[in-house]
Amino acid sequence: MKQTAKILIPILIVAIIGLSFFFLYRQSPPPEQIAEFFDEFLTTYSTSSFEELNNYLYFEYPAYETLLEGVYANPYTIKIKKWEQINDRLWLANTYIENSYEPDGSINQYFIGEVNGHLRVMIGVYQVPEELASQESLSQYIPEGVLPADVILFP
């Protein structure tokens, strides 16, 4: 009996730890409406002009819109790496993008939520309006070394 306990206890501990990690870090899919909207956004991004893509976007700071329009390039590789629910009104899709502007690819943060009664994509944490989430609650999504002025281009 003691021999069996010596074998079973470590196995149970490893199983409990493994299941804990599974439930803590599993990726839950977004609601169908969010997933379909983001899929439409990615299709438009791949095939259309910035003007058409802009119908899906929300900019808290218009200067950022002007910047993006100037460097817009259709991606030739897009892959959603991870979905994350920020709160009941906001989702994050970490997405790998390759295009002529970023030929080596990069992971981009696309926040998806309802703004003024319409689903919208916000590119980067600083474009998320306070009504969806406070900047304090989004602080973990700010890239290291990036200041608001670097992203939103205050005049």
Coordinates of N, CA, C and O in Angstrom, one line a residue:
M1 N 0.8 -1.2 0.0 CA 0.0 0.0 0.0 C 0.9 1.3 0.0 O 0.6 2.2 -0.7
K2 N 1.9 1.3 0.8 CA 2.8 2.4 0.9 C 3.5 2.6 -0.5 O 3.7 3.7 -0.9
Q3 N 3.9 1.5 -1.1 CA 4.5 1.6 -2.4 C 3.6 2.2 -3.4 O 4.1 3.0 -4.2
T4 N 2.4 1.8 -3.4 CA 1.4 2.4 -4.4 C 1.2 3.9 -4.1 O 1.1 4.7 -5.1
A5 N 1.1 4.3 -2.9 CA 0.9 5.7 -2.5 C 2.1 6.5 -3.0 O 2.0 7.6 -3.5
K6 N 3.3 5.9 -2.8 CA 4.6 6.6 -3.3 C 4.5 6.9 -4.8 O 5.1 7.9 -5.2
I7 N 3.9 6.0 -5.5 CA 3.9 6.2 -7.0 C 2.7 7.1 -7.4 O 2.9 8.0 -8.2
L8 N 1.6 6.9 -6.8 CA 0.4 7.6 -7.1 C 0.4 9.1 -6.7 O -0.1 10.0 -7.5
I9 N 0.9 9.4 -5.6 CA 0.9 10.8 -5.1 C 1.7 11.7 -6.1 O 1.2 12.8 -6.5
P10 N 2.9 11.4 -6.5 CA 3.6 12.3 -7.5 C 2.8 12.4 -8.8 O 2.7 13.5 -9.4
I11 N 2.2 11.3 -9.3 CA 1.4 11.3 -10.5 C 0.2 12.3 -10.3 O -0.1 13.1 -11.2
L12 N -0.5 12.2 -9.2 CA -1.6 13.1 -8.9 C -1.2 14.5 -8.9 O -1.9 15.4 -9.4
I13 N -0.1 14.8 -8.2 CA 0.4 16.2 -8.1 C 0.7 16.7 -9.5 O 0.3 17.9 -9.8
V14 N 1.4 16.0 -10.3 CA 1.7 16.4 -11.7 C 0.4 16.6 -12.5 O 0.3 17.6 -13.2
A15 N -0.5 15.7 -12.4 CA -1.8 15.9 -13.1 C -2.5 17.1 -12.6 O -3.1 17.9 -13.4
I16 N -2.6 17.4 -11.3 CA -3.3 18.6 -10.8 C -2.6 19.8 -11.3 O -3.3 20.8 -11.8
I17 N -1.3 19.9 -11.3 CA -0.6 21.1 -11.8 C -0.8 21.2 -13.3 O -1.1 22.3 -13.8
G18 N -0.8 20.1 -14.0 CA -1.0 20.2 -15.5 C -2.4 20.7 -15.8 O -2.6 21.6 -16.7
L19 N -3.4 20.2 -15.1 CA -4.8 20.7 -15.3 C -5.0 22.1 -14.9 O -5.7 22.9 -15.5
S20 N -4.3 22.5 -13.8 CA -4.4 23.9 -13.4 C -3.9 24.8 -14.5 O -4.5 25.8 -14.8
F21 N -2.7 24.5 -15.1 CA -2.2 25.3 -16.2 C -3.1 25.3 -17.4 O -3.3 26.3 -18.0
F22 N -3.7 24.2 -17.7 CA -4.6 24.1 -18.8 C -5.8 25.0 -18.6 O -6.1 25.8 -19.5
F23 N -6.4 25.0 -17.4 CA -7.6 25.8 -17.2 C -7.2 27.3 -17.1 O -8.0 28.2 -17.4
L24 N -6.1 27.6 -16.5 CA -5.7 29.0 -16.4 C -5.2 29.6 -17.7 O -5.5 30.8 -17.9
Y25 N -4.6 28.9 -18.6 CA -4.0 29.5 -19.8 C -4.6 29.0 -21.1 O -4.1 29.3 -22.1
R26 N -5.8 28.3 -21.0 CA -6.4 27.9 -22.2 C -6.9 29.1 -22.9 O -7.2 30.2 -22.3
Q27 N -7.0 29.0 -24.2 CA -7.5 30.1 -25.0 C -8.9 29.9 -25.3 O -9.3 28.9 -26.0
S28 N -9.8 30.8 -24.8 CA -11.2 30.7 -25.1 C -11.5 31.5 -26.4 O -11.0 32.6 -26.6
P29 N -12.3 30.9 -27.3 CA -12.6 31.6 -28.5 C -13.5 32.8 -28.3 O -14.3 32.8 -27.3
P30 N -13.4 33.8 -29.1 CA -14.3 34.9 -28.9 C -15.8 34.6 -29.3 O -16.0 33.6 -30.0
P31 N -16.7 35.4 -29.0 CA -18.1 35.1 -29.5 C -18.1 35.1 -31.0 O -17.3 35.8 -31.6
E32 N -19.0 34.4 -31.6 CA -19.1 34.3 -33.1 C -19.2 35.7 -33.7 O -18.5 35.9 -34.8
Q33 N -19.9 36.6 -33.2 CA -20.0 37.9 -33.8 C -18.7 38.6 -33.9 O -18.3 39.3 -34.9
I34 N -17.9 38.5 -32.8 CA -16.6 39.2 -32.8 C -15.6 38.5 -33.8 O -14.9 39.1 -34.5
A35 N -15.6 37.1 -33.8 CA -14.8 36.4 -34.7 C -15.1 36.7 -36.1 O -14.2 36.9 -37.0
E36 N -16.4 36.7 -36.5 CA -16.8 37.0 -37.9 C -16.4 38.4 -38.3 O -15.9 38.6 -39.4
F37 N -16.6 39.3 -37.4 CA -16.3 40.7 -37.7 C -14.8 40.9 -37.9 O -14.3 41.5 -38.9
F38 N -14.0 40.2 -37.1 CA -12.5 40.3 -37.2 C -12.1 39.6 -38.5 O -11.2 40.1 -39.2
D39 N -12.7 38.5 -38.8 CA -12.4 37.8 -40.1 C -12.7 38.7 -41.3 O -11.9 38.8 -42.2
E40 N -13.8 39.4 -41.3 CA -14.1 40.4 -42.3 C -13.1 41.5 -42.4 O -12.6 41.9 -43.5
F41 N -12.7 42.0 -41.2 CA -11.6 43.0 -41.2 C -10.3 42.5 -41.8 O -9.7 43.2 -42.6
L42 N -9.9 41.3 -41.4 CA -8.7 40.7 -42.0 C -8.8 40.5 -43.5 O -7.8 40.7 -44.2
T43 N -9.9 40.1 -44.0 CA -10.1 39.9 -45.4 C -10.0 41.2 -46.1 O -9.3 41.4 -47.2
T44 N -10.7 42.2 -45.6 CA -10.6 43.6 -46.2 C -9.2 44.1 -46.1 O -8.7 44.7 -47.1
Y45 N -8.5 43.9 -45.0 CA -7.1 44.3 -44.9 C -6.2 43.7 -46.0 O -5.4 44.3 -46.5
S46 N -6.5 42.4 -46.3 CA -5.7 41.7 -47.2 C -5.9 42.1 -48.7 O -5.0 42.0 -49.5
T47 N -7.1 42.6 -48.9 CA -7.5 42.8 -50.3 C -7.9 44.2 -50.7 O -8.1 44.5 -51.9
S48 N -8.0 45.1 -49.8 CA -8.6 46.4 -50.1 C -7.7 47.6 -49.7 O -6.6 47.4 -49.1
S49 N -8.2 48.8 -50.0 CA -7.5 50.0 -49.7 C -7.6 50.4 -48.3 O -8.5 49.9 -47.6
F50 N -6.8 51.3 -47.8 CA -7.0 51.8 -46.4 C -8.3 52.5 -46.3 O -8.9 52.4 -45.2
E51 N -8.8 53.2 -47.3 CA -10.1 53.8 -47.2 C -11.2 52.8 -46.8 O -12.1 53.0 -46.0
E52 N -11.2 51.6 -47.5 CA -12.2 50.6 -47.2 C -12.0 50.0 -45.8 O -12.9 49.7 -45.1
L53 N -10.7 49.8 -45.5 CA -10.4 49.2 -44.2 C -10.8 50.1 -43.0 O -11.2 49.7 -42.0
N54 N -10.7 51.4 -43.3 CA -11.0 52.4 -42.3 C -12.5 52.3 -41.8 O -12.8 52.7 -40.7
N55 N -13.4 51.6 -42.6 CA -14.7 51.4 -42.1 C -14.8 50.5 -40.9 O -15.8 50.4 -40.2
Y56 N -13.8 49.7 -40.7 CA -13.7 48.8 -39.5 C -13.0 49.3 -38.3 O -13.0 48.8 -37.3
L57 N -12.3 50.4 -38.5 CA -11.4 50.9 -37.5 C -12.0 52.0 -36.6 O -12.9 52.8 -37.1
Y58 N -11.4 52.2 -35.4 CA -11.7 53.3 -34.6 C -10.4 53.9 -34.1 O -9.5 53.1 -33.7
F59 N -10.3 55.2 -34.2 CA -9.1 55.9 -33.7 C -9.5 56.8 -32.6 O -10.2 57.8 -32.8
E60 N -8.9 56.6 -31.5 CA -9.1 57.6 -30.4 C -8.3 58.9 -30.7 O -8.7 59.9 -30.3
Y61 N -7.2 58.7 -31.4 CA -6.4 59.9 -31.8 C -6.3 59.9 -33.3 O -5.6 59.1 -33.9
P62 N -6.9 60.9 -34.0 CA -6.9 61.0 -35.4 C -5.5 61.0 -36.1 O -5.3 60.6 -37.2
A63 N -4.5 61.6 -35.3 CA -3.2 61.6 -35.9 C -2.6 60.2 -36.2 O -1.8 60.0 -37.1
Y64 N -3.0 59.3 -35.4 CA -2.6 57.9 -35.6 C -3.2 57.3 -36.9 O -2.6 56.6 -37.7
E65 N -4.4 57.7 -37.2 CA -5.1 57.3 -38.5 C -4.3 57.9 -39.7 O -4.0 57.1 -40.6
T66 N -3.9 59.1 -39.6 CA -3.1 59.7 -40.7 C -1.7 59.0 -40.8 O -1.3 58.7 -42.0
L67 N -1.1 58.6 -39.7 CA 0.2 57.9 -39.8 C 0.0 56.5 -40.5 O 0.7 56.2 -41.4
L68 N -1.0 55.8 -40.1 CA -1.3 54.5 -40.6 C -1.6 54.5 -42.1 O -1.2 53.7 -42.9
E69 N -2.4 55.5 -42.5 CA -2.7 55.7 -43.9 C -1.4 55.9 -44.7 O -1.3 55.3 -45.8
G70 N -0.5 56.6 -44.2 CA 0.8 56.8 -44.9 C 1.7 55.6 -45.1 O 2.5 55.5 -46.0
V71 N 1.5 54.6 -44.2 CA 2.4 53.4 -44.3 C 1.6 52.1 -44.6 O 2.1 51.0 -44.4
Y72 N 0.4 52.3 -45.0 CA -0.5 51.2 -45.3 C 0.0 50.3 -46.4 O 0.4 50.7 -47.4
A73 N 0.0 49.0 -46.1 CA 0.4 48.0 -47.1 C -0.4 46.7 -46.8 O -0.5 46.3 -45.7
N74 N -1.0 46.2 -47.9 CA -1.8 44.9 -47.7 C -0.8 43.8 -47.2 O 0.2 43.6 -47.8
P75 N -1.3 43.0 -46.2 CA -0.4 41.9 -45.8 C -0.5 40.8 -46.7 O -1.4 40.6 -47.4
Y76 N 0.6 40.0 -46.8 CA 0.6 38.8 -47.5 C 0.6 37.6 -46.6 O 0.5 36.5 -47.1
T77 N 0.8 37.8 -45.3 CA 0.6 36.7 -44.4 C -0.1 37.3 -43.2 O 0.3 38.4 -42.6
I78 N -1.2 36.6 -42.7 CA -1.9 37.0 -41.5 C -2.2 35.8 -40.8 O -2.7 34.8 -41.4
K79 N -2.0 35.8 -39.5 CA -2.3 34.6 -38.7 C -2.7 35.1 -37.3 O -1.8 35.7 -36.6
I80 N -3.8 34.7 -36.8 CA -4.2 35.1 -35.4 C -3.4 34.1 -34.5 O -3.6 32.9 -34.6
K81 N -2.6 34.7 -33.6 CA -1.8 33.9 -32.7 C -2.6 33.6 -31.4 O -2.4 32.5 -30.9
K82 N -3.3 34.5 -30.9 CA -4.0 34.3 -29.6 C -5.1 35.3 -29.5 O -5.0 36.5 -29.8
W83 N -6.3 34.7 -29.0 CA -7.4 35.6 -28.6 C -7.4 35.7 -27.1 O -7.0 34.8 -26.4
E84 N -7.8 36.9 -26.6 CA -7.8 37.1 -25.2 C -9.0 38.0 -24.9 O -9.2 39.1 -25.5
Q85 N -9.8 37.6 -23.9 CA -10.9 38.5 -23.5 C -10.4 39.4 -22.4 O -10.0 39.0 -21.4
I86 N -10.5 40.7 -22.7 CA -10.0 41.7 -21.7 C -11.1 41.9 -20.7 O -10.8 42.0 -19.5
N87 N -12.3 42.1 -21.1 CA -13.5 42.3 -20.2 C -14.7 41.8 -21.1 O -14.6 41.3 -22.2
D88 N -15.9 42.1 -20.5 CA -17.1 41.6 -21.3 C -17.4 42.5 -22.5 O -18.3 42.1 -23.3
R89 N -16.7 43.5 -22.7 CA -16.9 44.4 -23.9 C -15.7 44.5 -24.8 O -15.8 45.2 -25.8
L90 N -14.6 43.9 -24.5 CA -13.4 44.1 -25.3 C -12.6 42.8 -25.4 O -12.4 42.1 -24.4
W91 N -12.2 42.5 -26.7 CA -11.3 41.4 -27.0 C -10.0 41.8 -27.6 O -10.0 42.9 -28.2
L92 N -9.0 41.0 -27.5 CA -7.7 41.3 -28.1 C -7.4 40.1 -29.0 O -7.4 38.9 -28.6
A93 N -7.0 40.4 -30.2 CA -6.4 39.4 -31.1 C -5.0 39.7 -31.4 O -4.7 40.7 -32.1
N94 N -4.0 39.0 -30.9 CA -2.6 39.1 -31.2 C -2.4 38.4 -32.5 O -2.7 37.2 -32.7
T95 N -2.0 39.2 -33.5 CA -2.0 38.7 -34.9 C -0.7 38.9 -35.6 O -0.1 40.0 -35.5
Y96 N -0.2 37.9 -36.2 CA 1.1 37.9 -36.9 C 0.8 38.5 -38.3 O -0.1 38.0 -39.0
I97 N 1.6 39.5 -38.7 CA 1.4 40.2 -40.0 C 2.7 40.3 -40.7 O 3.7 40.7 -40.1
E98 N 2.7 39.9 -42.0 CA 3.9 40.2 -42.9 C 3.3 41.1 -44.0 O 2.3 40.7 -44.6
N99 N 4.0 42.2 -44.4 CA 3.7 42.9 -45.6 C 4.9 43.6 -46.0 O 6.0 43.4 -45.5
S100 N 4.8 44.5 -47.1 CA 6.0 45.1 -47.6 C 6.6 46.1 -46.6 O 7.8 46.4 -46.7
Y101 N 5.8 46.6 -45.7 CA 6.3 47.5 -44.7 C 7.1 46.8 -43.6 O 8.0 47.3 -43.0
E102 N 6.6 45.6 -43.3 CA 7.2 44.7 -42.3 C 7.4 43.3 -42.9 O 6.8 42.3 -42.5
P103 N 8.4 43.2 -43.8 CA 8.7 41.9 -44.4 C 9.1 40.8 -43.5 O 8.9 39.6 -43.9
D104 N 9.7 41.1 -42.4 CA 10.1 40.1 -41.4 C 9.0 39.7 -40.5 O 9.1 38.8 -39.7
G105 N 7.9 40.4 -40.6 CA 6.7 40.1 -39.8 C 6.7 40.7 -38.4 O 7.8 41.1 -37.9
S106 N 5.6 40.9 -37.8 CA 5.5 41.4 -36.5 C 4.1 40.9 -35.9 O 3.2 40.6 -36.6
I107 N 4.1 40.9 -34.6 CA 2.8 40.6 -33.9 C 2.2 42.0 -33.6 O 2.8 42.9 -33.0
N108 N 0.9 42.1 -34.0 CA 0.2 43.3 -33.8 C -1.0 43.1 -32.9 O -1.6 42.0 -32.9
Q109 N -1.3 44.1 -32.1 CA -2.4 44.0 -31.1 C -3.6 44.6 -31.8 O -3.6 45.9 -32.0
Y110 N -4.7 43.9 -32.0 CA -5.9 44.4 -32.5 C -7.0 44.2 -31.4 O -7.3 43.0 -31.0
F111 N -7.5 45.3 -30.9 CA -8.6 45.2 -29.9 C -9.9 45.4 -30.6 O -10.0 46.2 -31.5
I112 N -10.9 44.5 -30.2 CA -12.2 44.5 -30.9 C -13.2 44.8 -29.8 O -13.3 44.1 -28.8
G113 N -14.1 45.8 -30.1 CA -15.2 46.1 -29.2 C -16.2 47.0 -29.8 O -16.0 47.5 -31.0
E114 N -17.3 47.3 -29.1 CA -18.3 48.1 -29.7 C -18.1 49.6 -29.3 O -18.0 49.9 -28.1
V115 N -18.0 50.4 -30.3 CA -17.9 51.9 -30.1 C -19.0 52.6 -30.8 O -19.2 52.3 -32.0
N116 N -19.7 53.4 -30.1 CA -20.8 54.1 -30.7 C -21.8 53.2 -31.4 O -22.3 53.5 -32.5
G117 N -22.1 52.1 -30.8 CA -23.1 51.1 -31.4 C -22.6 50.2 -32.5 O -23.4 49.5 -33.1
H118 N -21.3 50.3 -32.9 CA -20.8 49.5 -34.0 C -19.5 48.8 -33.5 O -18.7 49.3 -32.8
L119 N -19.3 47.5 -33.9 CA -18.1 46.8 -33.7 C -17.0 47.5 -34.4 O -17.1 47.9 -35.6
R120 N -15.8 47.7 -33.8 CA -14.7 48.4 -34.4 C -13.4 47.7 -33.9 O -13.3 47.1 -32.9
V121 N -12.4 47.8 -34.7 CA -11.0 47.3 -34.4 C -10.2 48.5 -34.0 O -10.2 49.6 -34.7
M122 N -9.5 48.4 -33.0 CA -8.6 49.4 -32.5 C -7.2 48.9 -32.6 O -6.9 47.8 -32.0
I123 N -6.3 49.5 -33.3 CA -4.9 49.0 -33.5 C -4.0 49.6 -32.4 O -3.7 50.8 -32.4
G124 N -3.7 48.8 -31.4 CA -2.9 49.2 -30.3 C -3.7 49.7 -29.1 O -4.8 50.2 -29.2
V125 N -3.1 49.6 -28.0 CA -3.7 49.8 -26.7 C -4.2 51.3 -26.6 O -5.2 51.6 -26.0
Y126 N -3.4 52.2 -27.1 CA -3.7 53.6 -27.0 C -4.9 54.1 -27.8 O -5.4 55.2 -27.6
Q127 N -5.5 53.3 -28.6 CA -6.6 53.6 -29.4 C -7.9 53.2 -28.8 O -9.0 53.5 -29.3
V128 N -7.8 52.4 -27.7 CA -9.0 51.9 -27.0 C -9.6 53.0 -26.2 O -9.0 53.6 -25.3
P129 N -10.9 53.3 -26.4 CA -11.5 54.4 -25.6 C -11.8 54.0 -24.2 O -12.0 52.8 -23.9
E130 N -11.8 55.0 -23.3 CA -12.0 54.8 -21.9 C -13.3 54.0 -21.6 O -13.4 53.3 -20.6
E131 N -14.3 54.2 -22.5 CA -15.6 53.5 -22.2 C -15.5 52.0 -22.3 O -16.3 51.3 -21.8
L132 N -14.5 51.5 -23.0 CA -14.3 50.1 -23.1 C -13.4 49.5 -22.1 O -13.6 48.4 -21.6
A133 N -12.4 50.2 -21.7 CA -11.4 49.8 -20.7 C -10.5 51.0 -20.3 O -10.1 51.7 -21.2
S134 N -10.2 51.1 -19.0 CA -9.3 52.2 -18.6 C -7.9 51.8 -19.1 O -7.5 50.7 -19.2
Q135 N -7.1 52.9 -19.3 CA -5.7 52.7 -19.7 C -5.0 51.9 -18.6 O -4.1 51.1 -18.8
E136 N -5.3 52.1 -17.3 CA -4.7 51.4 -16.2 C -4.9 49.9 -16.4 O -4.0 49.1 -16.1
S137 N -6.2 49.5 -16.7 CA -6.5 48.1 -16.8 C -5.8 47.5 -18.1 O -5.7 46.3 -18.2
L138 N -5.4 48.3 -19.0 CA -4.7 47.8 -20.2 C -3.2 48.0 -20.2 O -2.5 47.7 -21.1
S139 N -2.7 48.4 -19.0 CA -1.3 48.7 -19.0 C -0.4 47.5 -19.3 O 0.7 47.6 -19.8
Q140 N -0.8 46.3 -19.0 CA 0.0 45.1 -19.3 C 0.1 44.9 -20.9 O 1.0 44.1 -21.3
Y141 N -0.7 45.6 -21.7 CA -0.6 45.4 -23.1 C 0.2 46.5 -23.8 O 0.4 46.5 -25.0
I142 N 0.8 47.4 -23.0 CA 1.6 48.4 -23.6 C 3.0 47.9 -23.9 O 3.6 47.3 -22.9
P143 N 3.5 47.9 -25.1 CA 4.8 47.4 -25.4 C 5.9 48.1 -24.6 O 5.8 49.3 -24.4
E144 N 6.9 47.4 -24.2 CA 7.9 47.9 -23.3 C 8.6 49.1 -24.1 O 9.0 48.9 -25.3
G145 N 8.8 50.2 -23.4 CA 9.5 51.3 -24.0 C 8.7 52.2 -24.9 O 9.2 53.1 -25.4
V146 N 7.4 51.9 -25.1 CA 6.6 52.7 -25.9 C 5.8 53.7 -25.1 O 5.0 53.2 -24.2
L147 N 5.9 54.9 -25.3 CA 5.2 56.0 -24.6 C 4.0 56.4 -25.4 O 4.0 56.3 -26.7
P148 N 2.9 56.9 -24.8 CA 1.7 57.3 -25.6 C 2.1 58.3 -26.7 O 1.6 58.2 -27.8
A149 N 3.0 59.2 -26.5 CA 3.3 60.2 -27.5 C 4.0 59.5 -28.7 O 3.8 60.0 -29.9
D150 N 4.6 58.4 -28.5 CA 5.3 57.6 -29.6 C 4.2 57.0 -30.5 O 4.4 56.8 -31.7
V151 N 3.0 56.7 -29.9 CA 2.0 56.0 -30.7 C 0.9 57.0 -31.2 O 0.4 56.8 -32.3
I152 N 0.5 57.9 -30.4 CA -0.6 58.7 -30.7 C -0.3 60.1 -31.3 O -1.1 60.8 -31.8
L153 N 1.0 60.4 -31.3 CA 1.5 61.6 -32.0 C 0.8 62.8 -31.5 O 0.2 63.6 -32.3
F154 N 1.0 63.1 -30.3 CA 0.5 64.4 -29.8 C 1.2 65.5 -30.5 O 2.3 65.5 -30.8
P155 N 0.4 66.6 -30.9 CA 1.1 67.7 -31.6 C 2.0 68.5 -30.7 O 1.9 68.4 -29.5

